[in-house]
Each structure stands twice: as structure tokens, then as C-alpha cells.
Amino acid sequence: MIRSFARTLILLLVADAVSAACQFDSRGTITNPSDPSCRDAMFTYTENDNTGSRVAIGYPVPVPVDSLTPVTGFRTFESLHARHQALDAEFDYVTGTIVGQTVSGRDIWAYVIGDPDRTTVNGRPEPAVMLNGGIHAREWQSPEAVTAVFERLVEMAGDGGVGSWLIDNMTVVILPVQNVDGLMSTQRYPDRVSASVEQPREGRMRRKNLASPSAPGSAIDQDLDTTEDNFYGVDLNRNNARGFGMNGGSVPNPVSLVNRGSAAASEPETQALLAAAALGPESRLRFYVDAHSFTQIFLAPMTGNQRRDAITTNLATRMRAALNNKYFWGPAEPGRGGIGTTADYFAYTFQIPSWTLELEPRNGGVAYGGTGVSHSGFILPASEVPRMQAEIVTMTLPGYYLMGGAAAVAAAEIRNLDTDEVVYRGDQAPGPAGADLRVGINRALVPGDRYRLWLAFDKPMRWLGNAGSVVSYPGQPGALAPALTLEVPGLGALDLDAGPDAWLTAAGGAPDGYHRYTADAVGVDFTVPGNWAPASPAAAVLSVSTADMTGQKLDADPATSVDWAGGHWSGLESEPGVAGDDGGPDCSFKPFVATDADAAAPAEVACAAFSTEPLPPAGGGGSGGGGGGGLGGLGLLGLSIYAWRRRRG
Amino acid sequence: MNALVLARPLLLGILAVLATPALAERQELARSVAMKQAAGPDVQRALSTLDGLERLADPKALAEVAGKMAADPAMTPAGRDRLLTDAARRLGSMPDSAASRQFLEGLAIRKSEVWIPVEETGGLVHIPLYDAGAQARHTLKTLDIRAVARDLTPRAARGEAGLAVEARAAAPGSVFRQGLKQALLDARATAAGSAGPASISHSLAALLPQDPSLGTLALTARDPADRDVLAGVLDLGDTASGLAALPLTRSLPSPEARPLLEIAARRGDIASAAVLEAGRRWPEDPDTGRWLETLLGDPGVGASAASALARYGDEALVTRLADRLRGEADERTARHLVLYLRLADSAQAREAINRLREDPAVSAAVRGELR
Ligand SMILES: [Zn+2]
């Protein structure tokens, strides 16, 4: 009897305690922020303890660590900042700039990674890409992911290959932590949150900046005492000019998680992002990513510019493939207009590929064996941080490489292997708007003679594995081997068979070394068929159908250099005079065949590879191992001859 | 007790839970709608009932009542998700029992019925508001850990060296290791003190050369005053335990802490953290400050040393290091001195930066970094 009474009493007390808590309106905004039962509610995240106000997440609660170098976990803002500053001080190709101050007056830094001249090795203005981090305070993964890209670019800078090419030819703008106040505030309370377990707010789960609505331009403090401390602030990812206040994506309520602020770009942190974009400068920007967590998806504005949207989709496809499509694809409805995110701003303002990258996990901490408690997705276990970083780097590099623009041929040399005499030498001399083809030597290729072709591109074309040999970049399409054909109208087409080893990885230039960067040139030996015996010199074309390491085809007309304008590629041709976004083969170099080594060059001929018909499959090493035998080569030769004859007819 | 409720067979509740995933459709609801459903008066009553049963320490009753309430056709889907999650959570704080395990095992495969949009994704991605299955799986794990801890606590209190060998045989993160960790904590909390665990900590530390992942257990078992185990973990423990050991040096006087930090500073994975840890104490310990200054040219930790020295605004140090930069021949050291001045972020440091930027005694490349 006594026990029963006690239980009833307990139930009554508890019923009262449970009903008093944060209340939500139809937009999910808390309606009683000043009610002590909501304002003062505090919870502590633990690994396994669910008693009282403790909330188990099911794995150790990460605590930020002071370390400049990456650790198995999250670094404090102070040591992340020191790391960025160290990379700036240590390397000439890293330049830090204060791009603004937070609402509480802390400096916001952005870093440019790239050589100081801001021009490509061909003397043209560099393209720029931009990566933003730490806009939402509780998304601790974001600054670590962004910093990992920063660190990897620096680490690769002297690799002689893709890393060196990126430093020489691109400008990467990185803003590692946009919401400095917010991140520091969350790191001050690594295991504490306020308000409600289902929608925790201040402490570890602050999202917004520290703007105080009661005194515009001033900051709330980092305590967890007042209504302002616990609920106010502006969502910096709803404060941007494109889509500001539109499409139901934000509300003008200081308590809301998606409080848009008083006006577009009202917040100093938003203005700092714009100042960082000016480092590109804006006119050179081609790609923008804003790193968030979680849900493991690319949330991509689609502006309705069809070419821009298609390029964006293709870019995302290539990048997602690098992680075997672990990340989902979330394109917005075309032309919807945005909701004031930074990705909206860059997509609509500059018509460039731009998206919000929501880092892992997909659903929540349950992915790591956790309890799945609400919002645990914002808490990546410390032990997962290095893997997450490596994955984001793997996914990012092909994106930057691809947005650097399609490759073009740079130079060719053909050398007689018996006499060591150079019989052909040509190059694409870079100019401000495009290249000029210069042919220094053009002597006959004699049937039956053996030659070595050395062909260089203006970009590294293949990725090198840890062992230093050419490997496929994860998830990227296309053959490793180069696809080269010597077309001789009237005589046939000779596929220059070569395996992946044809890509040159030692320095030295022609005939056996790479041009500027590892794997930017191939060396292929071939014999001009002895039964090619033209009565008079026969014009030939070296058709180059190889694609780069992301499957991007070549700029078919190097005379107009590839750039970006109006939401699409410019100067990118599938054949001379046919501009688009796909690229095509190159037929710049036109040697000739004659039985007399001293014969004069005949008039040039058109290239069979330029055709509105689909190209035959790329010759050379498919998936099954290159140097395969004559039969395959003969087959391809026959096919090429057939294809060429058919087109001609 | 409420005989009416408790008289129902336990099986009924379990079947109700098991039936849920098969019958329930996944629903996507706005957060506000889902939370309103999950906070309705029926749910509040159910949660109060569960709370009362938890206080009565009756897991069997709690499991049965939760199952019955979840089977009530009047219960909303979000309410059902919430109360089952709550039941699974509470069972982790209650005595272990066959009834709770049976209930949790049934629940562990359950999929949430109500999913809500994540704010950030504008409705594109939905996640469960409550995940009773995940909570049940976690509670089962914690019950296992507690069972192991219960068995091992007397052995830990006795200081059985064999526990270290058994820990080595178990995988990192295994239930055994987590249970042993709890047992070591529990043993240390008893009146008998820490002699048993402290002795185990030495056995664990001795195994670190073969298994660095034992570092965390060694730290757990360690007597707070024990310097040797700390040194062992800082030298040979895995990264996580090495990082955890660094702040423990704060209780030591500087002459004792410094040699430990020097050991850690030779390990690539925690070297930077060790140097920054040293930075916390250099103003009171000139020897640590001098050590940090000798590291400024180090390719691995030079930048960390600059950052550690910049932690406290020290005018004499700004003057000395600015002078050193003027005459510094080694470019790496010079760049770390620049980093120091930039991070020191005092009026005096800024003045030095402005002065040295025009100083031909500083190489052009290094002057370029004086921003
Ligand atoms: Zn976010």
C-alpha cells in the first residue's frame, strides 16, 4: 500500500516535469525560449550513461585537442588556426589574408593556395576554386575536412605531377572557419547542450553566429545563461543575397535555427566570405563548395542555365565516383531561386558549379554503432576523423583537376629510331588567348622505318600510384593507355599501340621524359607499315583521342584556349569551330608519309577523327592489360581503316 | 503494484514490438508535426509510467508495459517510436534481466516509423526522430559491458596480473576491454583504494611494446601519482592514449613533466600536441621555454614550438625572437620565427613585423611572409 502510494506520487511529479519543456511551432521553432523549463534545460552527452540529464551517444564524446598536425580527432580552433598560419609562413605558395571579423570582432582568415604569379604556365589568368568551412558551428567535421584539403594541396605541391600542376596553374581559395565565434563557442562545451534532446541548441549544438538582435552589430556572449545566449544568432547559410528570404527556407525570427538576419549579407561573417571570393578574384571562380555536416549528400542549386547545370552534374558524378558513390546527389529543382545559402549565392551570381557538401553520416551516429539519439550525426567519433579526411581529399582532387579545364596537346616530336634523327617537331606556342601551332621540322615518315612518337599535353594526364606508376584515379572512367592514331588518307590508319607505361614519369623531355609534369607526355614506338608505299607523299594526321584522368576529352582547338564564361566552358571545341562543353580529339600535328625521306611535305588533309559520327572506341589498353598482341592491333587497324573509308565515302 | 498491467504475459509485449516493423509504414513528417505527435498526452502518460517503473527498478514490468503501450492502436507512430526508444534507454540503467534482454533483442531490429527532414537539406533528406532499434542495440551492449565489469571488478581489486594478458587477447573496443575499463574504475572507487588497479596498470604498461592499444586501459588503472605508467603510455601507447596522457602531466612539477613531454615530442603522431602542452607551462618554467626555443628549427615541431611560445604575450621573448630573426641564417627557423611573431598578435609583435619587413638583414623570401 505504501509502495503503491509512493509510486503514484512519483508518477505525478514526473508527469509534471515531462510536460514542461521546449514547445515548437509549425516551423519547428521553439516558442517558449524564455520559459525556464526550456531556456535552462541542460543535457550532457556521454558515451554510455543515460541517467538523469545525461544522454548517451554510444561512442566516446569527442573533445577538441591542441595540435597543429592532424590527430585522431578534432583540433581546437586555436590550433587549427595556428596550423593554417604555419602553412602560410612556411610556404611561399600559401598566402593568408584577413577577410573580415566576426560579430564579436575575431579575425576571419582566408588562404590562397597557388603560386604568387596568378598566371598559368601558359601565361594566362589562373582559374580559381573556392572551399568554405565552418559556417555552422556544431559541424566540427567541416573545418577538419577543409583543412585536410588545404594540408594535402600543400603536401602535393612538390610532387611534380598533379599537385605541382595545381599550384602552378590554379588558385585555390580556402576559408577554413567562417563562423569563428560559433566554433569556439561549441568547443567550449564539447559535451553540453541546452533546450531539448530532440532539438538541442546552445553549447555543443550551436549552429548560428553570435549576433545579438537586441543591439545590432553586437555579439551575445558564450555563456549558457540567458535566452539570447541559448537561442539567438543568425544562420549564416540563410543570410546570402541569392534566394534571401525566399522559398520558405528561412524565417525572420532570432530564435529560429534558420533565422535569416535583418537583410541579405547583414552579417560580418557573410561579408567576409564575399571578401574571400574576391581573392579568386570572383571573375576567375569556377567552382565553389561549402562544407557542412551531415546527411552525406551534395545539395546542388540548379540555376536553369542548362550548360552550367549539366557541367555541375558531370562534375559531381566524377567526384562522387571517387568514393564509389558513397555521397548522394541532391540537385535542387532547376531555377528554383535558392534560399539564401552560400551555395545559392555562388551558383546564381557566378553561374559556376556550386553546392553544399553535407559530410557523413547519412542518418546519424547510429552509423558508428551509436544510440542514434537526435543530432548525434553532428558528432563524428574522433576515431573516424582521419578516414573522413582522406575520403574528402580523394573526392576533392579530381574536382579541382577537372575544373582546371580540358587539356590540350602541347608538343610532338617524332624521331627515327634507327638514325635518331628527328623527323617531326611541332608545338603549340602559348599566347594570351590561345596557342599558335609552330612546326619546326616536318620530314617524311618512310614505310618500313621505326619511329618514336613523343607527345606532350599542357596538363598531367594520369595519376600516379604509391609505387610511382600510372594508375586509374579511383572511380574515374577511361583507359589508362593513350589513344593515338596515325591517319593517312588513301593508305589507312595506324593505331599507335601503347600500354599505360607509355606515360612518362621521369624528367628530361623528349624522347623519354615528361614535358613539365609527370605523366603529361607519352612516348610510343611504332613502325610505318611497309606496304604503305604512296606514289607521291601522302599527308598524314596524328589524331589524339585520349582523355585525361577524369575522362575529360581534349580541347580540339588549342588556338582558342579553354576558359569559363557565362556558365559554361569557352574555347573548348569538339573539333575546330565547334565549341561546347565536351571536348574531342586533337589533330594539330600533321606529319606525312613518303618513300623518299627527302620528299617535300604535301598539302595538309582533314582529320577523320573530326566527324559528327560517334568515334570508335578508344584504341589501346582497355581493362584487360595493354600490350596484347598483334591480333588486337590488327583488329583495331582494320576497324579504323573501315571507319575512315566509310566517313570519306 | 498495478496488477492489472503486470498480469499480462510478457510475451504479448514482445510480440507487439516485433509486429511493429512489419506493419508500420515509414512516414515522413515535418519536425514540428512529429514532435507534437511524440509529445501528446498519451505519450506523456506512457513516459511517466516508464519513469515510475524505472524508479521501481523493475525491468520486467517496464519491458512488458512498454510493449503493451506500443501495441495500443491509439498510440501515434511518433509516440510509439519515442516510448520504445525511452524504454530501451531506461533498461540500460536498470538491473540486467532475461526479460529486458528479450525485449531489447526484439526491438534491436526495429526500424523507425517516423522520419523528419534535416533542417539543412530543405526536405531532401529525412532521418528518424527516434531510433528505438539503435537504442536497443546500444543498451544490449552496455548490459554486456556491465556484466563483464561485474565479473572482473573483484579481480581488478585484487590486482590480478592475468587481466592484462586477457586484455591483450581481446580486441580494442571489445566488450571485454570496455568491461575491464569499467571494472578498473569500479575497483578504484572502492574503499580498498587503487593498489590492485595500480599494479595492473604496470602489467598493462609492460605490454605496450606488443600492443599500444592497451594505453587507455593502463591510464585508467594507473594511480594518479604514478609517473612510470604515464611515461610508458607517452612513449608507446597508441595515439588516443598518448593524447589522453598529455594533460595528465599537468599535475607534475615542471622538472618532472618536461622529460615526459620530450619523450612525446619525439613521436610524430602526438609531437605537436606534446609541444603545445609544454607551451602551457613555459612562463613559469624558463627551462621549458628554452627547450621550445631550441625546437624552432625542427621540421616536424618547429611550427608547434612557435605556436606554444606565442601562447602567452611575453615582451622579453618578442624582443629576443625578433632579434634572432634578424640574424637567422636558417630559412626554416626564420619562417617559424615569423610564425611566432604573427601568432603572438601583440602591439609589440606587430611593430616588430613592420620593422623587420623593411630590414635587408632578413631574406626577401622571409620578409614576404611578414604580413
Ligand atoms: Zn550546416
Short mmCIF file of C-alpha atoms in Angstrom, two decimals, chain A residues 213-606:
data_model
loop_
_atom_site.label_atom_id
_atom_site.label_comp_id
_atom_site.label_asym_id
_atom_site.label_seq_id
_atom_site.Cartn_x
_atom_site.Cartn_y
_atom_site.Cartn_z
CA PRO A 213 19.26 41.08 -32.09
CA SER A 214 18.85 43.44 -29.15
CA ALA A 215 21.84 45.52 -30.19
CA PRO A 216 22.57 45.23 -33.91
CA GLY A 217 26.22 44.64 -34.64
CA SER A 218 26.93 43.36 -31.15
CA ALA A 219 27.54 39.82 -30.01
CA ILE A 220 25.95 37.67 -27.40
CA ASP A 221 28.43 36.05 -25.06
CA GLN A 222 29.46 32.42 -24.83
CA ASP A 223 27.75 31.62 -21.57
CA LEU A 224 24.68 29.43 -21.50
CA ASP A 225 22.59 31.60 -19.20
CA THR A 226 20.16 33.90 -20.92
CA THR A 227 17.56 33.43 -23.64
CA GLU A 228 19.88 35.29 -26.01
CA ASP A 229 22.81 33.02 -25.14
CA ASN A 230 20.78 29.93 -25.76
CA PHE A 231 18.76 30.71 -28.85
CA TYR A 232 19.79 33.85 -30.72
CA GLY A 233 22.05 34.33 -33.67
CA VAL A 234 21.81 34.41 -37.44
CA ASP A 235 22.03 31.36 -39.68
CA LEU A 236 24.89 32.45 -41.93
CA ASN A 237 23.75 29.93 -44.52
CA ARG A 238 20.46 31.80 -44.96
CA ASN A 239 21.97 35.28 -44.96
CA ASN A 240 23.22 35.41 -48.55
CA ALA A 241 21.91 37.55 -51.36
CA ARG A 242 20.59 34.90 -53.73
CA GLY A 243 17.29 33.50 -52.53
CA PHE A 244 17.39 35.54 -49.33
CA GLY A 245 14.06 35.09 -47.56
CA MET A 246 12.68 33.06 -50.45
CA ASN A 247 11.20 29.63 -50.97
CA GLY A 248 10.38 29.06 -47.33
CA GLY A 249 13.96 28.26 -46.43
CA SER A 250 14.35 30.74 -43.61
CA VAL A 251 12.39 32.77 -41.10
CA PRO A 252 12.87 36.25 -39.62
CA ASN A 253 12.88 35.06 -36.01
CA PRO A 254 16.02 35.32 -33.88
CA VAL A 255 15.13 32.12 -32.06
CA SER A 256 14.87 30.04 -35.23
CA LEU A 257 17.71 27.80 -36.35
CA VAL A 258 17.22 29.25 -39.82
CA ASN A 259 16.96 32.90 -38.79
CA ARG A 260 17.97 34.75 -41.93
CA GLY A 261 19.06 38.05 -40.31
CA SER A 262 17.87 41.59 -40.96
CA ALA A 263 18.98 41.79 -44.59
CA ALA A 264 20.98 39.89 -47.17
CA ALA A 265 24.66 39.87 -46.16
CA SER A 266 23.80 41.72 -42.95
CA GLU A 267 26.29 39.61 -41.01
CA PRO A 268 30.01 40.41 -40.94
CA GLU A 269 30.83 36.73 -41.45
CA THR A 270 28.84 36.77 -44.72
CA GLN A 271 30.72 39.86 -45.82
CA ALA A 272 33.98 38.08 -45.02
CA LEU A 273 33.01 35.26 -47.36
CA LEU A 274 32.47 37.78 -50.15
CA ALA A 275 35.87 39.29 -49.41
CA ALA A 276 37.40 35.82 -49.63
CA ALA A 277 35.76 35.30 -53.02
CA ALA A 278 37.44 38.49 -54.20
CA LEU A 279 40.78 36.76 -53.64
CA GLY A 280 39.90 34.46 -56.58
CA PRO A 281 39.12 37.03 -57.92
CA GLU A 282 35.40 36.50 -58.46
CA SER A 283 35.79 36.72 -62.23
CA ARG A 284 38.11 33.71 -62.18
CA LEU A 285 35.96 31.50 -59.92
CA ARG A 286 34.80 28.27 -61.49
CA PHE A 287 33.78 26.08 -58.56
CA TYR A 288 32.51 26.61 -55.02
CA VAL A 289 31.85 24.13 -52.24
CA ASP A 290 30.54 24.88 -48.75
CA ALA A 291 31.36 22.02 -46.36
CA HIS A 292 28.73 21.07 -43.79
CA SER A 293 27.51 18.01 -41.98
CA PHE A 294 25.58 15.77 -42.03
CA THR A 295 23.42 13.55 -44.37
CA GLN A 296 26.19 12.65 -46.83
CA ILE A 297 24.92 14.44 -49.89
CA PHE A 298 25.76 17.16 -52.40
CA LEU A 299 22.94 19.71 -52.22
CA ALA A 300 23.32 21.49 -55.53
CA PRO A 301 21.42 24.56 -56.70
CA MET A 302 20.39 24.19 -60.34
CA THR A 303 20.22 27.63 -61.86
CA GLY A 304 18.34 26.72 -65.02
CA ASN A 305 21.40 27.52 -67.14
CA GLN A 306 21.38 24.17 -68.87
CA ARG A 307 25.05 24.03 -69.78
CA ARG A 308 26.09 25.11 -66.29
CA ASP A 309 23.73 22.61 -64.71
CA ALA A 310 24.98 19.79 -66.93
CA ILE A 311 28.60 20.61 -66.17
CA THR A 312 27.75 20.72 -62.47
CA THR A 313 26.08 17.31 -62.69
CA ASN A 314 29.02 15.82 -64.55
CA LEU A 315 31.49 17.28 -62.07
CA ALA A 316 29.53 15.84 -59.16
CA THR A 317 29.33 12.49 -60.91
CA ARG A 318 33.09 12.34 -61.30
CA MET A 319 33.74 13.41 -57.71
CA ARG A 320 31.16 11.06 -56.21
CA ALA A 321 32.57 8.20 -58.21
CA ALA A 322 35.92 8.73 -56.49
CA LEU A 323 34.25 7.36 -53.33
CA ASN A 324 32.18 4.77 -55.15
CA ASN A 325 29.09 6.98 -54.87
CA LYS A 326 29.11 6.95 -51.08
CA TYR A 327 27.82 10.51 -51.25
CA PHE A 328 24.32 11.08 -52.59
CA TRP A 329 23.35 13.60 -55.26
CA GLY A 330 20.75 16.20 -54.36
CA PRO A 331 20.13 18.64 -57.20
CA ALA A 332 17.54 21.31 -56.49
CA GLU A 333 14.68 21.99 -58.84
CA PRO A 334 16.16 23.99 -61.77
CA GLY A 335 15.78 27.72 -61.40
CA ARG A 336 14.07 27.44 -58.03
CA GLY A 337 15.96 30.50 -56.91
CA GLY A 338 17.60 29.37 -53.73
CA ILE A 339 17.05 30.05 -50.04
CA GLY A 340 19.98 32.31 -49.24
CA THR A 341 22.70 29.70 -48.82
CA THR A 342 26.27 30.42 -49.81
CA ALA A 343 25.99 27.71 -52.47
CA ASP A 344 22.97 29.55 -53.90
CA TYR A 345 24.96 32.76 -53.95
CA PHE A 346 27.86 31.34 -55.92
CA ALA A 347 25.70 29.25 -58.24
CA TYR A 348 23.36 32.05 -59.25
CA THR A 349 25.74 35.00 -59.08
CA PHE A 350 28.64 33.50 -60.98
CA GLN A 351 26.90 30.62 -62.80
CA ILE A 352 29.54 28.17 -61.68
CA PRO A 353 29.25 24.68 -60.21
CA SER A 354 28.46 25.23 -56.56
CA TRP A 355 27.00 23.07 -53.85
CA THR A 356 26.60 22.40 -50.18
CA LEU A 357 28.62 19.34 -49.28
CA GLU A 358 26.95 17.60 -46.38
CA LEU A 359 29.56 15.30 -44.92
CA GLU A 360 28.80 11.88 -43.46
CA PRO A 361 26.94 10.22 -41.79
CA ARG A 362 23.72 9.67 -43.69
CA ASN A 363 21.31 9.23 -40.76
CA GLY A 364 23.12 9.85 -37.51
CA GLY A 365 25.60 8.47 -35.03
CA VAL A 366 23.94 5.09 -35.50
CA ALA A 367 26.35 4.67 -38.42
CA TYR A 368 29.16 4.28 -35.89
CA GLY A 369 27.33 1.95 -33.52
CA GLY A 370 25.82 4.84 -31.60
CA THR A 371 22.46 5.17 -29.92
CA GLY A 372 21.10 7.19 -32.83
CA VAL A 373 19.96 9.90 -30.45
CA SER A 374 18.77 13.01 -32.26
CA HIS A 375 21.58 15.21 -33.62
CA SER A 376 24.30 12.61 -32.98
CA GLY A 377 25.03 12.89 -36.71
CA PHE A 378 26.80 16.14 -35.89
CA ILE A 379 29.20 14.19 -33.66
CA LEU A 380 31.59 12.15 -35.75
CA PRO A 381 33.59 9.80 -33.49
CA ALA A 382 37.16 11.03 -33.11
CA SER A 383 38.42 7.72 -34.42
CA GLU A 384 36.66 8.31 -37.76
CA VAL A 385 38.16 11.73 -38.45
CA PRO A 386 41.32 10.64 -40.33
CA ARG A 387 39.32 8.35 -42.63
CA MET A 388 36.74 11.05 -43.28
CA GLN A 389 39.51 13.50 -44.14
CA ALA A 390 41.23 11.10 -46.53
CA GLU A 391 37.93 10.47 -48.29
CA ILE A 392 37.13 14.13 -48.74
CA VAL A 393 40.59 14.74 -50.16
CA THR A 394 40.15 11.82 -52.56
CA MET A 395 36.83 13.25 -53.69
CA THR A 396 38.02 16.84 -53.99
CA LEU A 397 41.18 16.46 -56.04
CA PRO A 398 39.55 15.22 -59.27
CA GLY A 399 37.04 18.08 -58.98
CA TYR A 400 39.76 20.70 -58.91
CA TYR A 401 41.66 18.90 -61.63
CA LEU A 402 38.58 18.77 -63.85
CA MET A 403 37.64 22.41 -63.28
CA GLY A 404 41.18 23.40 -64.19
CA GLY A 405 39.92 22.90 -67.74
CA ALA A 406 40.33 20.39 -70.52
CA ALA A 407 43.84 19.50 -71.53
CA ALA A 408 45.28 20.42 -74.89
CA VAL A 409 48.24 18.98 -76.74
CA ALA A 410 51.40 21.00 -76.18
CA ALA A 411 54.12 19.48 -78.35
CA ALA A 412 55.03 16.50 -80.51
CA GLU A 413 58.23 15.00 -81.72
CA ILE A 414 58.81 12.00 -83.99
CA ARG A 415 62.25 10.51 -84.10
CA ASN A 416 63.62 7.79 -86.37
CA LEU A 417 64.70 5.03 -84.01
CA ASP A 418 67.45 3.76 -86.30
CA THR A 419 69.07 7.08 -87.16
CA ASP A 420 67.97 9.06 -84.06
CA GLU A 421 67.03 11.80 -86.48
CA VAL A 422 64.06 13.99 -85.53
CA VAL A 423 61.66 13.96 -88.46
CA TYR A 424 58.82 15.90 -86.92
CA ARG A 425 58.78 18.58 -84.29
CA GLY A 426 55.88 20.85 -83.52
CA ASP A 427 54.46 22.68 -80.57
CA GLN A 428 51.56 24.85 -79.54
CA ALA A 429 53.22 28.11 -78.56
CA PRO A 430 51.08 29.63 -75.81
CA GLY A 431 49.64 33.09 -76.36
CA PRO A 432 47.26 35.17 -74.27
CA ALA A 433 44.07 33.88 -75.95
CA GLY A 434 45.28 30.61 -77.38
CA ALA A 435 48.16 28.74 -78.88
CA ASP A 436 49.97 29.12 -82.18
CA LEU A 437 50.98 25.91 -83.84
CA ARG A 438 54.65 26.00 -84.75
CA VAL A 439 56.14 23.23 -86.83
CA GLY A 440 59.91 23.32 -86.81
CA ILE A 441 60.68 20.05 -88.59
CA ASN A 442 58.43 18.02 -90.86
CA ARG A 443 60.25 15.35 -92.86
CA ALA A 444 58.82 12.19 -94.36
CA LEU A 445 57.93 9.07 -92.37
CA VAL A 446 59.29 6.26 -94.51
CA PRO A 447 57.34 2.98 -94.82
CA GLY A 448 59.07 0.16 -93.00
CA ASP A 449 61.04 2.50 -90.73
CA ARG A 450 60.72 2.50 -86.94
CA TYR A 451 59.91 5.72 -85.06
CA ARG A 452 59.29 7.03 -81.61
CA LEU A 453 56.49 9.49 -81.06
CA TRP A 454 56.78 11.83 -78.08
CA LEU A 455 53.58 13.72 -77.43
CA ALA A 456 53.09 16.24 -74.63
CA PHE A 457 49.97 17.80 -73.11
CA ASP A 458 49.58 21.00 -71.13
CA LYS A 459 48.36 19.10 -68.04
CA PRO A 460 49.31 15.88 -66.25
CA MET A 461 47.06 13.30 -67.86
CA ARG A 462 47.35 10.41 -65.45
CA TRP A 463 47.52 9.79 -61.71
CA LEU A 464 50.49 8.08 -60.16
CA GLY A 465 50.02 5.38 -57.55
CA ASN A 466 52.14 4.99 -54.46
CA ALA A 467 54.60 2.86 -56.41
CA GLY A 468 55.13 5.72 -58.85
CA SER A 469 53.43 4.04 -61.76
CA VAL A 470 50.36 5.19 -63.65
CA VAL A 471 47.09 4.03 -62.11
CA SER A 472 43.44 4.88 -62.58
CA TYR A 473 42.23 7.55 -60.18
CA PRO A 474 39.50 5.95 -58.05
CA GLY A 475 36.20 5.79 -59.87
CA GLN A 476 37.32 7.64 -62.99
CA PRO A 477 36.44 6.34 -66.45
CA GLY A 478 38.52 5.65 -69.49
CA ALA A 479 41.55 3.66 -70.45
CA LEU A 480 44.91 4.24 -68.84
CA ALA A 481 46.68 3.83 -72.16
CA PRO A 482 46.84 6.75 -74.59
CA ALA A 483 44.64 6.59 -77.71
CA LEU A 484 46.69 7.67 -80.72
CA THR A 485 46.15 7.04 -84.42
CA LEU A 486 48.22 7.97 -87.43
CA GLU A 487 45.67 8.60 -90.16
CA VAL A 488 46.92 8.57 -93.73
CA PRO A 489 44.01 9.07 -96.15
CA GLY A 490 44.31 6.64 -99.02
CA LEU A 491 46.66 4.35 -97.11
CA GLY A 492 44.90 3.57 -93.85
CA ALA A 493 45.00 4.34 -90.19
CA LEU A 494 47.63 3.03 -87.83
CA ASP A 495 46.73 2.79 -84.18
CA LEU A 496 49.86 3.51 -82.19
CA ASP A 497 49.58 0.74 -79.66
CA ALA A 498 50.88 1.56 -76.24
CA GLY A 499 50.08 0.50 -72.73
CA PRO A 500 49.84 2.66 -69.62
CA ASP A 501 53.62 2.55 -69.34
CA ALA A 502 53.81 4.89 -72.33
CA TRP A 503 53.06 7.76 -69.94
CA LEU A 504 56.41 9.23 -68.98
CA THR A 505 57.25 9.64 -65.32
CA ALA A 506 60.90 10.67 -65.48
CA ALA A 507 62.13 14.16 -66.18
CA GLY A 508 64.01 15.15 -69.31
CA GLY A 509 61.55 15.96 -72.07
CA ALA A 510 61.61 14.27 -75.47
CA PRO A 511 62.03 11.49 -76.31
CA ASP A 512 61.84 9.64 -72.97
CA GLY A 513 60.95 12.20 -70.31
CA TYR A 514 57.84 14.10 -69.40
CA HIS A 515 57.28 17.68 -70.54
CA ARG A 516 56.51 19.78 -67.43
CA TYR A 517 54.75 17.39 -65.08
CA THR A 518 54.87 13.67 -64.56
CA ALA A 519 52.57 11.80 -66.95
CA ASP A 520 51.91 14.85 -69.12
CA ALA A 521 53.63 13.16 -72.07
CA VAL A 522 53.70 9.79 -73.77
CA GLY A 523 56.42 8.00 -75.64
CA VAL A 524 55.27 5.40 -78.21
CA ASP A 525 57.34 3.37 -80.65
CA PHE A 526 55.80 2.40 -83.98
CA THR A 527 56.68 1.15 -87.43
CA VAL A 528 55.18 2.71 -90.55
CA PRO A 529 53.69 -0.27 -92.43
CA GLY A 530 55.97 -1.41 -95.21
CA ASN A 531 53.02 -1.83 -97.57
CA TRP A 532 52.24 1.86 -97.30
CA ALA A 533 54.10 2.89 -100.40
CA PRO A 534 52.44 6.02 -101.81
CA ALA A 535 53.40 7.07 -105.29
CA SER A 536 53.63 10.62 -104.05
CA PRO A 537 53.98 11.98 -100.50
CA ALA A 538 50.81 11.24 -98.51
CA ALA A 539 49.58 13.72 -95.95
CA ALA A 540 49.00 12.27 -92.50
CA VAL A 541 47.33 13.36 -89.28
CA LEU A 542 48.20 12.34 -85.77
CA SER A 543 44.77 12.02 -84.16
CA VAL A 544 44.83 12.04 -80.38
CA SER A 545 41.66 10.74 -78.75
CA THR A 546 43.00 10.20 -75.27
CA ALA A 547 41.05 11.67 -72.36
CA ASP A 548 42.50 12.99 -69.09
CA MET A 549 42.47 11.14 -65.76
CA THR A 550 38.84 12.10 -65.11
CA GLY A 551 37.64 11.10 -68.59
CA GLN A 552 37.54 14.69 -69.88
CA LYS A 553 38.27 14.87 -73.63
CA LEU A 554 40.79 17.26 -75.11
CA ASP A 555 40.37 20.79 -76.33
CA ALA A 556 40.28 20.02 -80.05
CA ASP A 557 41.37 23.51 -80.99
CA PRO A 558 44.23 24.85 -78.89
CA ALA A 559 44.18 28.05 -80.93
CA THR A 560 41.38 29.19 -78.62
CA SER A 561 42.36 28.45 -75.04
CA VAL A 562 39.85 26.95 -72.66
CA ASP A 563 38.23 29.33 -70.22
CA TRP A 564 34.94 29.75 -68.38
CA ALA A 565 32.28 32.31 -69.27
CA GLY A 566 28.53 32.67 -68.89
CA GLY A 567 28.09 29.44 -67.01
CA HIS A 568 29.94 27.17 -69.39
CA TRP A 569 33.27 26.45 -70.96
CA SER A 570 34.58 28.76 -73.61
CA GLY A 571 37.24 27.95 -76.14
CA LEU A 572 36.58 24.25 -75.67
CA GLU A 573 35.97 22.59 -79.01
CA SER A 574 35.00 19.09 -80.03
CA GLU A 575 36.58 19.95 -83.37
CA PRO A 576 37.82 23.26 -84.70
CA GLY A 577 34.93 25.67 -84.92
CA VAL A 578 32.58 23.50 -82.88
CA ALA A 579 32.52 24.87 -79.33
CA GLY A 580 30.83 23.09 -76.47
CA ASP A 581 31.49 21.56 -73.09
CA ASP A 582 32.63 18.08 -74.07
CA GLY A 583 35.90 18.44 -75.95
CA GLY A 584 37.11 15.98 -78.52
CA PRO A 585 40.18 14.63 -80.24
CA ASP A 586 43.17 16.68 -81.29
CA CYS A 587 44.56 16.68 -84.83
CA SER A 588 47.07 19.50 -84.59
CA PHE A 589 50.11 17.61 -85.71
CA LYS A 590 50.28 16.64 -89.39
CA PRO A 591 53.30 14.66 -90.49
CA PHE A 592 53.40 12.83 -93.84
CA VAL A 593 54.45 9.53 -95.36
CA ALA A 594 56.72 9.17 -98.37
CA THR A 595 59.05 6.54 -99.73
CA ASP A 596 61.66 9.23 -100.29
CA ALA A 597 62.96 10.53 -96.98
CA ASP A 598 63.79 13.86 -98.56
CA ALA A 599 60.38 14.40 -100.16
CA ALA A 600 58.68 17.72 -99.55
CA ALA A 601 55.57 17.83 -97.40
CA PRO A 602 52.29 17.69 -99.32
CA ALA A 603 49.22 19.79 -98.66
CA GLU A 604 47.55 19.02 -95.36
CA VAL A 605 44.43 16.89 -95.12
CA ALA A 606 41.43 16.88 -92.86
#
